[in-house]
PDB file of C-alpha atoms in Angstrom:
ATOM      1  CA  MET A   1       0.192  -0.087  -0.192  1.00 73.00           C
ATOM      2  CA  THR A   2       1.415   3.257  -0.885  1.00 80.00           C
ATOM      3  CA  LYS A   3       1.966   6.139   1.094  1.00 81.00           C
ATOM      4  CA  GLY A   4      -1.286   8.240  -0.119  1.00 76.00           C
ATOM      5  CA  ALA A   5      -3.402   5.523   0.070  1.00 79.00           C
ATOM      6  CA  LYS A   6      -2.164   4.752   3.817  1.00 84.00           C
ATOM      7  CA  ARG A   7      -3.141   8.844   4.546  1.00 83.00           C
ATOM      8  CA  ALA A   8      -6.660   8.474   2.348  1.00 83.00           C
ATOM      9  CA  LEU A   9      -7.297   5.309   4.724  1.00 87.00           C
ATOM     10  CA  TRP A  10      -6.361   6.986   7.931  1.00 89.00           C
ATOM     11  CA  ILE A  11      -8.252  10.006   6.643  1.00 88.00           C
ATOM     12  CA  VAL A  12     -11.609   8.387   5.868  1.00 89.00           C
ATOM     13  CA  LEU A  13     -11.326   5.911   8.677  1.00 91.00           C
ATOM     14  CA  GLY A  14     -10.833   9.318  10.965  1.00 91.00           C
ATOM     15  CA  CYS A  15     -13.916  10.662   9.248  1.00 90.00           C
ATOM     16  CA  LEU A  16     -15.786   7.343  10.154  1.00 92.00           C
ATOM     17  CA  LEU A  17     -15.279   7.668  13.522  1.00 93.00           C
ATOM     18  CA  LEU A  18     -15.767  11.375  13.879  1.00 92.00           C
ATOM     19  CA  THR A  19     -19.625  10.629  12.489  1.00 93.00           C
ATOM     20  CA  THR A  20     -20.227   7.498  14.736  1.00 92.00           C
ATOM     21  CA  VAL A  21     -19.349   9.552  17.805  1.00 91.00           C
ATOM     22  CA  LEU A  22     -21.506  12.455  16.595  1.00 92.00           C
ATOM     23  CA  PHE A  23     -24.501  11.053  15.007  1.00 93.00           C
ATOM     24  CA  ALA A  24     -24.580   7.346  16.009  1.00 93.00           C
ATOM     25  CA  PRO A  25     -27.863   6.565  17.915  1.00 93.00           C
ATOM     26  CA  VAL A  26     -26.589   4.886  21.127  1.00 93.00           C
ATOM     27  CA  PHE A  27     -29.130   6.172  23.649  1.00 94.00           C
ATOM     28  CA  GLY A  28     -33.156   6.243  23.418  1.00 94.00           C
ATOM     29  CA  ALA A  29     -34.997   8.858  25.475  1.00 91.00           C
ATOM     30  CA  GLY A  30     -38.850   9.290  25.685  1.00 93.00           C
ATOM     31  CA  MET A  31     -41.318  11.241  27.518  1.00 94.00           C
ATOM     32  CA  CYS A  32     -45.129  11.688  28.014  1.00 94.00           C
ATOM     33  CA  VAL A  33     -47.155  14.464  29.111  1.00 93.00           C
ATOM     34  CA  ASP A  34     -50.266  13.947  30.913  1.00 93.00           C
ATOM     35  CA  ALA A  35     -53.226  16.618  30.591  1.00 91.00           C
ATOM     36  CA  GLN A  36     -56.504  16.577  32.244  1.00 91.00           C
ATOM     37  CA  ASP A  37     -57.727  16.911  28.574  1.00 90.00           C
ATOM     38  CA  SER A  38     -56.995  13.635  26.977  1.00 87.00           C
ATOM     39  CA  ALA A  39     -56.672  15.580  23.923  1.00 89.00           C
ATOM     40  CA  ASN A  40     -53.739  17.509  24.996  1.00 91.00           C
ATOM     41  CA  SER A  41     -51.555  14.250  26.019  1.00 93.00           C
ATOM     42  CA  TYR A  42     -48.894  13.309  23.881  1.00 93.00           C
ATOM     43  CA  CYS A  43     -45.809  11.197  24.475  1.00 94.00           C
ATOM     44  CA  ARG A  44     -42.118  11.555  22.728  1.00 94.00           C
ATOM     45  CA  GLU A  45     -39.627   9.054  21.917  1.00 95.00           C
ATOM     46  CA  TRP A  46     -36.178   9.991  20.693  1.00 94.00           C
ATOM     47  CA  GLN A  47     -32.486   8.522  20.037  1.00 94.00           C
ATOM     48  CA  THR A  48     -29.148  10.369  21.380  1.00 93.00           C
ATOM     49  CA  SER A  49     -25.508   9.858  19.984  1.00 93.00           C
ATOM     50  CA  LEU A  50     -22.769   9.225  22.711  1.00 91.00           C
ATOM     51  CA  ILE A  51     -22.341  13.281  23.151  1.00 91.00           C
ATOM     52  CA  GLY A  52     -26.468  13.636  23.266  1.00 88.00           C
ATOM     53  CA  LEU A  53     -27.203  15.132  20.172  1.00 91.00           C
ATOM     54  CA  GLU A  54     -30.613  14.048  18.736  1.00 92.00           C
ATOM     55  CA  THR A  55     -30.286  11.886  15.802  1.00 93.00           C
ATOM     56  CA  THR A  56     -31.512   8.999  13.914  1.00 93.00           C
ATOM     57  CA  PRO A  57     -29.928   5.639  12.016  1.00 93.00           C
ATOM     58  CA  TRP A  58     -30.811   7.365   8.569  1.00 95.00           C
ATOM     59  CA  MET A  59     -28.817  10.578   9.593  1.00 94.00           C
ATOM     60  CA  TRP A  60     -25.839   8.975  10.750  1.00 94.00           C
ATOM     61  CA  VAL A  61     -25.888   6.672   7.346  1.00 94.00           C
ATOM     62  CA  ALA A  62     -26.545   9.545   5.378  1.00 95.00           C
ATOM     63  CA  LEU A  63     -23.748  11.736   7.308  1.00 93.00           C
ATOM     64  CA  SER A  64     -20.733   8.915   7.465  1.00 93.00           C
ATOM     65  CA  ALA A  65     -21.734   8.582   3.389  1.00 93.00           C
ATOM     66  CA  ALA A  66     -20.929  12.153   3.235  1.00 93.00           C
ATOM     67  CA  ALA A  67     -18.033  12.802   5.400  1.00 90.00           C
ATOM     68  CA  VAL A  68     -16.200   9.826   3.220  1.00 89.00           C
ATOM     69  CA  VAL A  69     -17.127  11.450  -0.076  1.00 90.00           C
ATOM     70  CA  VAL A  70     -15.680  14.963   1.582  1.00 87.00           C
ATOM     71  CA  ALA A  71     -12.676  12.960   2.789  1.00 86.00           C
ATOM     72  CA  LEU A  72     -11.593  11.260  -0.483  1.00 84.00           C
ATOM     73  CA  LEU A  73     -12.223  14.639  -2.302  1.00 85.00           C
ATOM     74  CA  VAL A  74      -9.988  16.151  -0.146  1.00 80.00           C
ATOM     75  CA  VAL A  75      -7.074  13.234   0.017  1.00 78.00           C
ATOM     76  CA  ARG A  76      -7.699  12.842  -3.750  1.00 73.00           C
ATOM     77  CA  PRO A  77      -5.112  15.754  -5.003  1.00 64.00           C
ATOM     78  CA  PHE A  78      -2.783  14.251  -2.558  1.00 54.00           C
ATOM     79  CA  ARG A  79      -2.558  10.700  -4.249  1.00 50.00           C
ATOM     80  CA  ALA A  80      -1.130  12.381  -7.903  1.00 53.00           C
ATOM     81  CA  ASN A  81       2.314  11.799  -8.174  1.00 54.00           C
ATOM     82  CA  ASP A  82       4.570  14.362  -6.035  1.00 54.00           C
ATOM     83  CA  SER A  83       7.147  15.305  -8.489  1.00 57.00           C
ATOM     84  CA  THR A  84       4.841  16.498 -11.192  1.00 58.00           C
ATOM     85  CA  PRO A  85       3.811  20.444 -10.255  1.00 58.00           C
ATOM     86  CA  PRO A  86       0.111  21.330 -10.349  1.00 60.00           C
ATOM     87  CA  GLU A  87      -1.308  22.435 -13.366  1.00 63.00           C
ATOM     88  CA  SER A  88      -2.527  26.189 -13.092  1.00 59.00           C
ATOM     89  CA  PRO A  89      -6.226  26.678 -14.065  1.00 64.00           C
ATOM     90  CA  LEU A  90      -5.433  29.986 -15.655  1.00 63.00           C
ATOM     91  CA  PRO A  91      -3.180  29.774 -19.077  1.00 66.00           C
ATOM     92  CA  GLY A  92       0.222  31.183 -18.839  1.00 64.00           C
ATOM     93  CA  VAL A  93       0.593  30.867 -15.203  1.00 61.00           C
ATOM     94  CA  ASP A  94       3.038  29.221 -13.841  1.00 61.00           C
ATOM     95  CA  LEU A  95       2.461  27.662 -10.337  1.00 56.00           C
ATOM     96  CA  THR A  96       6.221  26.405  -9.758  1.00 56.00           C
TER      97      THR A  96
END
């Protein structure tokens, strides 16, 4: 495995760990409010992450996928051959 591939792997794993801590539904909570008029009584349930953020499994999956895509887009420029100078988006401009 090349140095760039190892770096990409560690960045992706770090992003997945971060989204897991922030958004993985680990704890469940709920409450019920009773009123004299039964039409005004209600119950609510939710899930929270390790740090207490209200979350859902779908939110965790979607944000994990988005974090991996962003991490791969950030790492992508580093995978190019380091000896090749970067190309300028403007004609006639030398970045070296």
